[in-house]
Coordinates of C-alpha atoms and ligand atoms in Angstrom, one line a residue:
M1 CA 112.6 103.9 105.1
C2 CA 113.9 107.4 105.9
G3 CA 112.3 109.4 108.7
I4 CA 112.1 113.1 109.5
V5 CA 111.6 114.9 112.8
G6 CA 111.6 118.6 113.6
Y7 CA 111.0 120.8 116.5
I8 CA 110.5 124.5 117.1
G9 CA 109.4 126.1 120.4
K10 CA 110.7 127.1 123.8
R11 CA 112.1 123.7 124.9
D12 CA 115.5 122.2 124.3
A13 CA 115.1 120.6 120.8
T14 CA 117.6 117.8 121.2
P15 CA 115.7 115.4 123.6
I16 CA 112.5 115.9 121.6
L17 CA 114.3 115.1 118.3
M18 CA 116.0 112.1 119.8
E19 CA 112.8 110.7 121.2
G20 CA 111.1 111.3 117.8
L21 CA 114.0 109.4 116.1
H22 CA 113.4 106.5 118.5
R23 CA 109.8 106.5 117.5
L24 CA 110.7 106.2 113.8
E25 CA 113.2 103.3 114.3
Y26 CA 110.5 100.7 113.4
R27 CA 110.5 101.9 109.9
G28 CA 114.0 100.6 109.2
Y29 CA 117.1 102.7 108.7
D30 CA 120.9 102.6 108.7
S31 CA 122.1 105.9 110.0
A32 CA 120.8 108.9 112.0
G33 CA 121.6 112.5 112.7
L34 CA 120.4 115.9 113.9
A35 CA 121.0 119.6 113.5
V36 CA 120.2 122.2 116.0
A37 CA 120.5 126.0 115.5
R38 CA 121.9 128.2 118.2
N39 CA 123.6 131.6 118.2
E40 CA 123.4 131.7 114.4
K41 CA 125.3 128.5 114.1
L42 CA 124.4 124.9 113.3
Q43 CA 125.4 122.0 115.5
V44 CA 125.3 118.9 113.4
I45 CA 125.8 115.3 114.8
K46 CA 125.3 112.2 112.7
T47 CA 126.5 108.7 112.5
K48 CA 126.1 105.4 110.7
G49 CA 124.2 102.9 112.9
K50 CA 121.3 103.2 115.3
V51 CA 119.7 106.1 117.2
R52 CA 121.4 104.8 120.3
D53 CA 124.8 105.2 118.6
L54 CA 123.9 108.8 117.9
E55 CA 122.9 109.1 121.5
R56 CA 126.3 107.9 122.6
I57 CA 128.2 110.5 120.6
L58 CA 125.8 113.4 121.4
P59 CA 127.7 116.2 123.2
E60 CA 126.2 117.7 126.3
R61 CA 126.5 121.2 124.9
I62 CA 124.2 120.6 121.9
K63 CA 121.4 123.0 122.8
G64 CA 118.9 125.0 120.9
M65 CA 115.2 125.5 120.4
T66 CA 115.0 124.7 116.7
G67 CA 116.2 121.5 115.2
I68 CA 115.7 118.8 112.5
A69 CA 116.7 115.2 112.6
H70 CA 116.7 112.2 110.4
T71 CA 116.9 108.4 110.1
R72 CA 118.4 107.4 106.7
W73 CA 117.7 104.3 104.7
A74 CA 120.5 104.3 102.0
T75 CA 119.6 104.8 98.4
H76 CA 122.4 106.9 96.9
G77 CA 125.7 106.1 98.7
E78 CA 126.5 103.4 101.3
P79 CA 125.4 103.8 104.9
S80 CA 128.1 105.9 106.5
D81 CA 128.7 108.8 108.8
R82 CA 129.2 111.3 106.0
N83 CA 126.1 110.1 104.0
A84 CA 123.9 110.4 107.1
H85 CA 121.6 113.4 107.2
P86 CA 121.4 116.3 107.9
H87 CA 123.4 117.7 105.1
T88 CA 124.7 121.3 105.1
D89 CA 126.0 123.8 102.6
T90 CA 129.7 124.7 102.7
S91 CA 129.3 127.6 105.1
E92 CA 127.2 125.4 107.4
R93 CA 124.3 127.9 107.4
F94 CA 121.6 125.6 105.9
A95 CA 120.8 122.1 107.1
I96 CA 118.4 119.8 105.3
V97 CA 116.9 116.4 105.9
H98 CA 115.3 114.7 102.9
N99 CA 113.3 111.6 102.2
G100 CA 112.8 110.5 98.6
I101 CA 115.1 110.6 95.6
I102 CA 116.4 113.6 93.6
E103 CA 116.6 112.1 90.2
N104 CA 118.6 114.9 88.5
A105 CA 121.1 115.0 91.4
A106 CA 124.1 114.0 89.2
S107 CA 123.7 116.8 86.8
L108 CA 123.0 119.4 89.6
R109 CA 126.1 118.1 91.4
T110 CA 128.3 118.5 88.3
K111 CA 127.1 122.1 87.9
L112 CA 127.7 122.9 91.6
E113 CA 131.1 121.3 91.5
A114 CA 132.0 123.4 88.4
S115 CA 131.1 126.5 90.5
G116 CA 133.5 125.5 93.2
V117 CA 131.4 123.5 95.6
T118 CA 133.0 120.5 97.3
F119 CA 130.6 117.8 98.2
R120 CA 131.0 115.9 101.5
S121 CA 128.7 113.0 100.8
E122 CA 127.7 110.7 97.9
T123 CA 124.0 111.4 98.5
D124 CA 121.6 112.9 96.1
S125 CA 120.2 115.0 99.0
E126 CA 123.3 117.2 99.6
V127 CA 122.7 119.2 96.4
I128 CA 119.7 120.8 98.1
A129 CA 121.8 122.3 100.8
H130 CA 124.3 123.8 98.3
L131 CA 121.5 125.1 96.1
L132 CA 119.9 126.8 99.0
A133 CA 123.2 128.6 99.8
A134 CA 123.4 129.7 96.2
S135 CA 119.8 131.0 96.1
P136 CA 119.6 134.8 96.0
A137 CA 116.0 134.8 97.4
D138 CA 115.4 136.8 100.6
T139 CA 113.5 134.3 102.7
L140 CA 114.1 130.6 103.4
E141 CA 110.8 129.6 101.9
D142 CA 111.5 131.5 98.7
S143 CA 115.0 130.0 98.5
L144 CA 113.5 126.5 99.0
R145 CA 110.9 127.2 96.3
S146 CA 113.6 128.2 93.8
V147 CA 115.6 125.1 94.7
L148 CA 112.6 122.8 94.3
R149 CA 112.0 124.2 90.8
L150 CA 115.4 123.0 89.8
V151 CA 115.0 119.4 91.2
T152 CA 113.1 116.5 89.8
G153 CA 112.2 113.5 91.9
T154 CA 110.4 112.9 95.1
Y155 CA 110.9 114.6 98.4
G156 CA 109.7 115.1 101.9
I157 CA 112.0 117.7 103.2
A158 CA 112.8 119.9 106.2
V159 CA 115.1 122.9 106.1
L160 CA 116.8 124.9 108.8
D161 CA 118.6 128.2 108.5
A162 CA 121.1 128.9 111.3
Q163 CA 120.7 132.6 110.8
R164 CA 116.9 132.6 111.0
P165 CA 116.1 129.9 113.5
E166 CA 112.6 131.3 114.0
S167 CA 111.2 128.9 111.4
I168 CA 111.6 125.5 109.8
V169 CA 110.5 125.2 106.2
I170 CA 109.1 121.9 104.9
A171 CA 107.9 120.7 101.5
R172 CA 106.4 117.6 100.0
N173 CA 106.3 115.8 96.7
G174 CA 105.7 112.1 96.9
S175 CA 107.0 111.6 100.4
P176 CA 104.9 112.4 103.5
V177 CA 105.5 115.3 105.9
V178 CA 103.1 116.4 108.7
I179 CA 103.0 119.3 111.0
G180 CA 102.2 118.6 114.7
I181 CA 100.4 121.5 116.4
G182 CA 101.5 122.0 120.0
D183 CA 100.9 124.8 122.5
R184 CA 103.3 127.6 121.4
E185 CA 105.5 124.9 119.9
M186 CA 105.4 122.9 116.6
F187 CA 106.6 119.6 115.5
V188 CA 107.4 118.2 112.1
A189 CA 107.6 114.6 111.1
S190 CA 107.4 112.2 108.2
D191 CA 105.2 109.9 110.3
P192 CA 102.8 111.0 113.0
A193 CA 104.3 108.2 115.2
A194 CA 107.2 110.6 115.9
L195 CA 105.0 113.3 117.4
V196 CA 102.0 111.6 118.9
R197 CA 103.6 111.9 122.4
H198 CA 103.3 115.7 122.1
T199 CA 100.2 116.3 120.1
Q200 CA 97.4 114.5 118.3
S201 CA 96.5 117.5 116.1
V202 CA 98.3 117.3 112.8
V203 CA 98.3 118.9 109.4
H204 CA 99.3 116.7 106.4
L205 CA 101.0 118.5 103.5
D206 CA 99.8 117.5 100.1
D207 CA 102.2 117.0 97.1
G208 CA 103.4 120.3 95.8
E209 CA 102.9 122.1 99.1
L210 CA 105.4 123.9 101.3
A211 CA 105.0 125.2 104.8
V212 CA 106.7 127.7 107.0
V213 CA 106.5 126.3 110.6
R214 CA 107.1 128.7 113.5
A215 CA 106.7 128.1 117.2
D216 CA 103.3 129.9 117.2
G217 CA 101.9 128.8 113.9
Y218 CA 102.3 127.7 110.4
E219 CA 101.5 128.8 106.8
T220 CA 101.1 126.5 103.9
S221 CA 101.3 127.4 100.3
T222 CA 101.9 125.9 96.9
L223 CA 105.3 125.8 95.4
D224 CA 104.3 128.8 93.3
G225 CA 103.5 130.8 96.4
G226 CA 99.7 130.7 96.5
A227 CA 98.4 130.2 100.0
T228 CA 96.6 126.9 100.8
A229 CA 94.0 126.3 103.5
K230 CA 94.5 123.2 105.7
T231 CA 92.2 121.7 108.4
P232 CA 94.0 120.0 111.3
L233 CA 93.1 116.3 111.8
T234 CA 93.1 114.5 115.1
I235 CA 95.1 111.2 115.0
P236 CA 93.3 108.6 117.1
W237 CA 96.5 107.1 118.5
T238 CA 98.1 107.9 121.8
D239 CA 101.6 107.5 122.9
E240 CA 100.7 104.4 124.9
S241 CA 99.6 102.6 121.7
F242 CA 103.2 102.7 120.7
D243 CA 104.5 100.8 123.8
K244 CA 105.7 97.3 123.6
G245 CA 104.2 96.6 127.1
E246 CA 105.0 93.1 128.5
F247 CA 105.9 91.7 125.1
S248 CA 109.5 91.2 123.9
H249 CA 108.6 92.1 120.3
Y250 CA 106.1 94.4 118.7
M251 CA 105.1 91.6 116.3
R252 CA 104.1 89.3 119.2
K253 CA 102.2 92.2 120.8
E254 CA 100.4 92.9 117.6
I255 CA 99.5 89.2 117.1
A256 CA 98.1 89.3 120.6
E257 CA 96.1 92.4 119.9
Q258 CA 94.1 90.8 117.1
P259 CA 91.0 90.1 119.0
D260 CA 90.8 93.8 120.0
A261 CA 91.8 94.9 116.5
I262 CA 88.9 92.9 115.0
R263 CA 86.5 94.3 117.5
R264 CA 87.5 97.8 116.6
T265 CA 87.3 97.1 112.8
L266 CA 83.7 95.8 113.4
S267 CA 82.7 98.5 115.9
G268 CA 79.6 100.4 114.8
R269 CA 79.5 98.6 111.5
L270 CA 77.1 95.7 112.2
E271 CA 73.4 96.3 111.5
P272 CA 71.6 93.2 113.0
R273 CA 68.2 94.9 112.4
F274 CA 68.7 94.4 108.7
Q275 CA 71.2 91.5 108.9
T276 CA 73.7 93.7 107.1
T277 CA 76.6 96.0 107.7
H278 CA 77.0 99.7 107.6
I279 CA 80.2 101.3 106.3
G280 CA 80.2 105.1 106.9
G281 CA 83.2 105.9 104.7
L282 CA 81.8 104.1 101.7
E283 CA 79.8 107.1 100.5
M284 CA 78.1 105.1 97.8
A285 CA 74.4 104.7 97.8
A286 CA 72.8 101.3 97.1
R287 CA 71.9 102.3 93.6
E288 CA 75.5 103.3 92.8
L289 CA 76.8 100.1 94.4
L290 CA 74.4 98.0 92.3
E291 CA 75.8 99.5 89.1
V292 CA 79.2 98.1 90.0
K293 CA 79.9 95.1 87.7
R294 CA 83.4 94.2 88.8
I295 CA 85.8 94.8 91.7
K296 CA 89.6 95.1 91.3
I297 CA 91.7 95.1 94.4
L298 CA 95.2 96.6 94.5
G299 CA 97.8 96.3 97.2
C300 CA 101.4 95.2 97.8
G301 CA 102.8 92.3 99.8
S302 CA 100.5 91.3 102.6
A303 CA 98.0 93.9 101.5
Y304 CA 97.7 92.3 98.1
I305 CA 97.3 88.9 99.8
A306 CA 94.6 90.3 102.1
G307 CA 93.0 91.7 98.9
S308 CA 93.0 88.2 97.3
L309 CA 91.0 87.0 100.3
G310 CA 88.8 90.1 99.9
A311 CA 88.1 89.2 96.2
H312 CA 87.1 85.7 97.4
L313 CA 84.8 87.1 100.0
I314 CA 83.1 89.5 97.5
E315 CA 82.7 86.8 94.8
Q316 CA 81.2 84.3 97.3
L317 CA 78.9 86.7 99.1
A318 CA 78.0 89.3 96.5
R319 CA 78.5 87.1 93.4
L320 CA 80.4 90.0 91.8
P321 CA 83.5 89.1 89.7
A322 CA 86.4 90.3 91.9
S323 CA 90.2 89.9 91.6
A324 CA 93.3 91.2 93.3
E325 CA 96.5 92.3 91.6
P326 CA 99.9 93.5 93.0
A327 CA 99.7 97.3 92.9
S328 CA 103.4 97.5 92.1
E329 CA 102.8 96.1 88.6
F330 CA 99.5 97.7 87.9
R331 CA 100.5 100.9 86.2
Y332 CA 103.2 99.3 84.0
R333 CA 100.7 97.3 82.0
N334 CA 98.7 100.3 80.9
P335 CA 95.6 99.0 82.5
V336 CA 92.1 99.4 81.0
I337 CA 90.1 101.3 83.6
E338 CA 86.4 100.6 83.4
Q339 CA 83.6 102.9 84.6
D340 CA 81.6 100.0 86.0
T341 CA 84.5 98.6 88.0
L342 CA 85.1 99.6 91.6
Y343 CA 88.8 99.7 92.4
I344 CA 89.9 99.1 96.0
A345 CA 93.3 100.1 97.2
V346 CA 94.6 98.3 100.3
S347 CA 97.4 99.7 102.4
Q348 CA 98.0 99.5 106.1
S349 CA 100.3 102.5 106.2
G350 CA 98.5 104.4 103.5
E351 CA 101.9 105.5 102.2
T352 CA 103.1 102.7 100.0
F353 CA 104.4 104.4 96.8
D354 CA 103.4 101.6 94.4
T355 CA 99.9 101.5 95.8
L356 CA 99.5 105.3 95.6
A357 CA 100.8 105.3 92.0
A358 CA 98.1 102.6 91.2
V359 CA 95.4 104.8 92.8
Q360 CA 96.6 107.8 90.8
E361 CA 96.6 105.7 87.6
V362 CA 93.0 104.7 88.2
K363 CA 91.9 108.2 89.1
R364 CA 93.7 109.8 86.1
K365 CA 91.7 107.5 83.8
G366 CA 88.5 108.4 85.4
G367 CA 88.0 105.3 87.7
R368 CA 86.5 105.2 91.2
V369 CA 88.8 104.1 94.0
L370 CA 88.0 103.1 97.5
G371 CA 90.7 102.8 100.2
I372 CA 91.1 100.2 102.9
V373 CA 93.7 101.8 105.1
N374 CA 94.8 101.7 108.7
V375 CA 96.5 105.1 109.1
V376 CA 94.0 107.9 109.4
G377 CA 94.9 110.9 107.2
S378 CA 97.6 109.0 105.3
T379 CA 98.3 109.8 101.7
I380 CA 96.3 106.9 100.1
A381 CA 93.4 107.5 102.5
R382 CA 93.3 111.2 101.4
E383 CA 93.8 110.3 97.7
C384 CA 90.9 107.8 97.8
A385 CA 88.7 110.2 99.7
R386 CA 86.3 107.3 100.5
G387 CA 86.9 104.0 102.1
I388 CA 87.2 101.9 105.2
Y389 CA 89.6 102.6 108.0
L390 CA 90.7 99.5 109.8
H391 CA 91.1 101.1 113.3
A392 CA 93.5 98.3 114.2
G393 CA 95.8 100.7 116.1
P394 CA 99.4 101.4 115.1
E395 CA 101.4 98.5 113.7
I396 CA 105.0 98.9 114.6
A397 CA 106.6 95.6 113.6
V398 CA 107.8 95.7 110.0
V399 CA 105.7 92.7 109.1
S400 CA 101.9 93.0 109.2
T401 CA 99.8 90.8 111.3
K402 CA 96.9 92.5 113.0
T403 CA 96.4 94.8 110.0
F404 CA 96.2 91.8 107.7
T405 CA 93.5 90.3 109.8
S406 CA 91.6 93.6 110.1
T407 CA 91.8 94.1 106.4
V408 CA 90.1 90.7 105.8
V409 CA 87.5 91.7 108.3
A410 CA 87.0 95.0 106.5
F411 CA 86.5 93.1 103.2
A412 CA 84.0 90.8 105.0
L413 CA 82.0 93.9 106.1
L414 CA 82.0 95.1 102.5
A415 CA 81.1 91.7 101.0
V416 CA 78.2 91.3 103.4
H417 CA 77.0 94.8 102.6
L418 CA 77.2 94.2 98.8
G419 CA 75.8 90.7 99.2
R420 CA 72.7 92.0 101.1
L421 CA 72.0 94.4 98.3
K422 CA 71.8 91.4 96.1
D423 CA 71.1 87.7 96.7
L424 CA 72.4 87.2 100.3
S425 CA 69.3 86.2 102.4
T426 CA 68.5 87.6 105.8
A427 CA 69.3 84.2 107.3
Q428 CA 72.7 84.2 105.6
G429 CA 73.3 87.8 106.6
A430 CA 72.5 87.0 110.2
R431 CA 74.8 84.0 110.3
L432 CA 77.6 86.1 108.9
L433 CA 77.2 88.9 111.5
A434 CA 77.2 86.3 114.2
A435 CA 80.3 84.7 112.8
L436 CA 82.0 88.1 112.5
Q437 CA 81.2 88.8 116.2
A438 CA 82.6 85.4 117.2
L439 CA 86.0 86.0 115.5
P440 CA 87.7 87.8 118.4
D441 CA 87.1 85.0 120.9
Q442 CA 88.0 82.4 118.2
V443 CA 91.3 84.2 117.5
A444 CA 92.0 84.2 121.3
T445 CA 91.5 80.4 121.5
I446 CA 94.1 80.0 118.7
L447 CA 96.5 82.2 120.5
N448 CA 96.2 79.9 123.5
Q449 CA 97.9 77.2 121.4
E450 CA 101.1 79.2 121.2
A451 CA 103.1 76.7 123.3
R452 CA 102.4 73.8 120.8
I453 CA 103.1 76.0 117.8
A454 CA 106.4 77.1 119.4
T455 CA 107.4 73.5 119.8
L456 CA 106.6 72.8 116.2
A457 CA 108.6 75.9 115.2
Q458 CA 111.7 74.4 116.8
R459 CA 111.5 71.5 114.4
F460 CA 110.7 73.8 111.5
A461 CA 113.7 76.1 112.3
R462 CA 116.2 73.4 111.4
H463 CA 115.2 73.5 107.7
E464 CA 116.3 76.0 105.1
N465 CA 113.4 75.6 102.7
A466 CA 109.6 75.1 103.1
Y467 CA 106.5 74.9 101.0
F468 CA 103.1 76.3 102.0
V469 CA 100.1 75.0 100.0
G470 CA 96.4 75.5 100.0
R471 CA 93.4 75.5 97.6
A472 CA 90.9 78.2 96.7
A473 CA 91.0 80.8 99.6
G474 CA 93.5 78.5 101.4
F475 CA 96.0 79.5 98.8
P476 CA 96.3 83.2 99.8
I477 CA 96.7 81.9 103.4
A478 CA 99.6 79.7 102.2
M479 CA 101.1 82.8 100.5
E480 CA 100.7 84.9 103.6
G481 CA 102.2 82.1 105.8
A482 CA 105.2 81.8 103.4
L483 CA 105.7 85.5 103.2
K484 CA 105.7 86.0 106.9
L485 CA 108.1 83.1 107.5
K486 CA 110.6 84.3 104.9
E487 CA 110.5 87.9 106.0
I488 CA 111.4 87.3 109.6
S489 CA 113.2 84.0 109.7
Y490 CA 115.0 84.3 106.4
L491 CA 114.1 80.7 105.7
H492 CA 113.2 80.2 102.0
A493 CA 109.5 79.6 101.9
E494 CA 107.4 79.3 98.8
A495 CA 103.6 79.1 98.4
Y496 CA 101.9 77.0 95.8
P497 CA 98.3 76.2 95.0
A498 CA 98.1 72.6 96.3
S499 CA 96.8 71.5 92.9
E500 CA 100.0 72.8 91.2
L501 CA 102.4 70.8 93.4
K502 CA 102.5 67.9 90.9
H503 CA 103.2 70.3 88.1
G504 CA 106.7 71.0 89.2
P505 CA 107.5 71.7 92.9
L506 CA 107.2 67.9 93.8
A507 CA 110.7 67.6 92.4
L508 CA 112.0 69.4 95.5
I509 CA 110.0 67.5 98.1
S510 CA 112.3 65.6 100.4
P511 CA 112.8 64.9 104.1
E512 CA 114.6 68.3 104.2
T513 CA 111.6 70.2 102.8
P514 CA 108.6 70.5 105.1
T515 CA 105.2 71.5 103.7
V516 CA 102.5 73.3 105.5
I517 CA 99.1 72.3 104.2
V518 CA 96.2 74.8 104.8
M519 CA 93.1 72.6 104.7
P520 CA 89.8 73.7 106.1
R521 CA 87.2 70.9 106.3
D522 CA 85.5 72.1 103.1
D523 CA 84.6 70.6 99.8
L524 CA 88.3 70.4 98.9
Y525 CA 89.3 68.6 102.0
A526 CA 89.5 65.2 100.2
K527 CA 91.7 66.7 97.5
N528 CA 94.0 68.1 100.2
L529 CA 94.3 64.6 101.7
S530 CA 95.6 63.5 98.3
T531 CA 98.2 66.3 98.4
I532 CA 99.4 65.0 101.8
E533 CA 99.8 61.5 100.3
E534 CA 101.8 63.0 97.4
I535 CA 104.2 64.7 99.8
R536 CA 104.4 61.7 102.1
A537 CA 105.3 59.4 99.2
R538 CA 108.4 61.6 98.8
S539 CA 109.1 61.5 102.6
G540 CA 108.4 65.2 102.9
P541 CA 107.4 66.4 106.5
T542 CA 103.8 67.5 106.6
F543 CA 102.4 70.2 108.9
V544 CA 98.6 70.5 108.7
I545 CA 96.5 73.5 109.6
T546 CA 92.9 72.4 109.7
Q547 CA 89.7 72.4 111.8
P548 CA 88.3 69.9 114.3
G549 CA 86.8 66.7 112.8
D550 CA 87.6 63.1 112.1
P551 CA 91.3 62.2 112.6
L552 CA 93.4 62.4 109.5
P553 CA 93.5 59.0 107.7
M554 CA 97.3 59.1 107.5
P555 CA 100.1 60.0 109.8
V556 CA 101.4 63.5 109.5
D557 CA 104.2 65.4 111.4
A558 CA 101.9 67.8 113.2
V559 CA 98.3 69.0 113.2
I560 CA 97.1 72.4 114.4
E561 CA 93.4 72.9 114.6
V562 CA 91.5 76.2 114.6
P563 CA 87.8 76.8 115.3
K564 CA 85.3 76.7 112.5
S565 CA 83.6 79.8 111.3
E566 CA 81.4 80.5 108.3
A567 CA 83.3 79.0 105.3
V568 CA 84.2 82.4 103.8
L569 CA 85.8 83.5 107.1
D570 CA 87.7 80.3 107.8
P571 CA 90.9 81.5 106.0
L572 CA 91.3 84.4 108.5
L573 CA 91.4 81.9 111.4
L574 CA 93.7 79.4 109.6
N575 CA 96.2 82.2 109.2
I576 CA 96.7 82.9 112.9
P577 CA 98.8 79.8 113.6
L578 CA 101.0 80.7 110.7
Q579 CA 101.8 84.1 112.2
L580 CA 102.8 82.3 115.4
L581 CA 104.8 79.7 113.5
A582 CA 106.8 82.5 111.7
Y583 CA 107.4 84.3 114.9
H584 CA 108.7 81.3 116.8
V585 CA 110.9 80.1 113.9
A586 CA 112.4 83.6 113.7
L587 CA 112.9 83.5 117.5
A588 CA 114.5 80.1 117.4
R589 CA 116.9 81.4 114.6
G590 CA 117.7 84.5 116.6
R591 CA 116.5 87.0 114.1
N592 CA 115.7 90.7 114.5
I593 CA 112.0 90.0 114.4
D594 CA 110.6 93.6 114.5
Q595 CA 113.1 95.0 112.0
P596 CA 114.1 92.2 109.6
R597 CA 117.1 92.9 107.3
N598 CA 116.5 94.9 104.2
L599 CA 112.9 95.6 104.9
A600 CA 111.1 98.8 105.8
K601 CA 107.7 99.3 107.4
S602 CA 106.3 101.5 104.7
V603 CA 107.9 101.5 101.3
T604 CA 107.6 105.1 100.2
V605 CA 110.0 104.8 97.2
E606 CA 109.4 103.1 93.9
Ligands
F6R1 C1 104.4 91.9 104.9 C2 104.4 93.3 104.8 C3 104.5 94.0 103.5 C4 103.4 95.0 103.4 C5 103.5 95.8 102.1 C6 102.4 96.8 101.9 O1 104.5 91.5 106.2 O2 104.3 94.0 105.8 O3 104.4 93.0 102.5 O4 102.2 94.4 103.5 O5 104.7 96.5 102.0 O6 102.4 97.7 103.0 P1 101.1 98.7 103.2 O7 100.0 97.8 103.7 O8 101.6 99.6 104.3 O9 100.8 99.3 101.9

């Protein structure tokens, strides 16, 4: 998705903007550009392609101490040099970078064209630059305010006036913008990743806010002009946490980081004295929690799948009815919001538009929402006000791996907490705490099997279609395995409950269609053995993810074993080989693993 970077201070802006753009590359984009103000003129360079393409065409002489920059992910108009941001007005006095969508751009464009303006791009964003030029207001902030009154839609926006380069003005409605506070210099970004090298002190704008950012300070206000008070937040990530280190891909690094990520998610939250867990951000007393009659979990993609496992954990340990639903659909079915239901929004980035919209729908109807989020201070975290931070560290690869695992751990913490308020015994609580503490080492032992999984991936990579099946909590793992594989290898992968296979998909089982069977040695093990027989009877290759025990009673194409945990935590471990499988299939197929085609790290548009 689009990214914004801005700098104002005493240093040369261009290298800082370029480095910020590099930091945003992980989000996915198709063009890049920057504008720097100097001697009352704008210098604007932009191009289709990658930030390194921009670097190649950057003239030596582009100097100045105030600038804005952008990575664009095309919505209105194809990826091209002229559609890349920044956009300027005709006289090239105002430069703007914009994330989001201006919904009434077409009618604004018609009016501007009627008044003699010639547009240079097909973007919705360019109207903002021309409207700024047409504004009679005295200050840049008042001009932007008047322009934003005319537009409908979503924006995170940064604006530069060549004639008044002593400030950058930014505004937000539905698309994040943060200010980074430096020492007599300030940074602006749509994602703190772009500025963490320079500062960890940030201020997040809220929807409907605007800020004037100068080298020595900033002022925030509402779009109507009323001042707002903001408290800077410290982001817990350092620049080093964004390095790829010895790994060739961020995804591989993040898979390897899982033992540490789990430790951090658990840190300070286990209470062995009472065989329970302590979740600081929950802010709900025991009595309030006991009044909860149902739990509804909302998230998109892998966050939704992790939520499905969360629902399973809560039902099993706390015996509370719990279910997960894709957040992207939630608001469209006019959901009934119940007072005795606790809603949980799951989002790694904390910026996913559909999840945020679901949270707002619940809140608008008077419901309570708790967030399970990785990025501290992100929009969903702030909107939920209470919740559980994952502390998994930044996830740069577009596909989620360590945050999926940490989300399941966070749900386990919550489920134990709720369970211990109810029927979960001290002995069961103690066993679960021990199992949670054992997870990091167990994940590490699975990662040691990488060479075997890589060999298996070579065989898998030859196929174009695959099924992933599982039962009960094994089914979300099948979903996650299939999602990961299709996202990065572009191999068509479908997940099915194993019990559903004979109700349709068996028609497609053949020697060309491998099936991955997720089968812990639980009560459903024998049923999964029957599933394998069904597949073998159609000569389908079978890849089994299971746990140590008696040899399988029939030949299969491969078996990967993971250590046993408490039954409710087994799915988390069964998922790890599937991450490695997806990674190595994508590697064998020569894919762009960290930035798969058509996908973005956080989907901040509808
Ligand atoms: C899958 C993946 C996506 C995200 C989804 C939600 O690998 O990464 O499906 O899980 O877009 O993202 P967050 O968790 O940031 O809300």
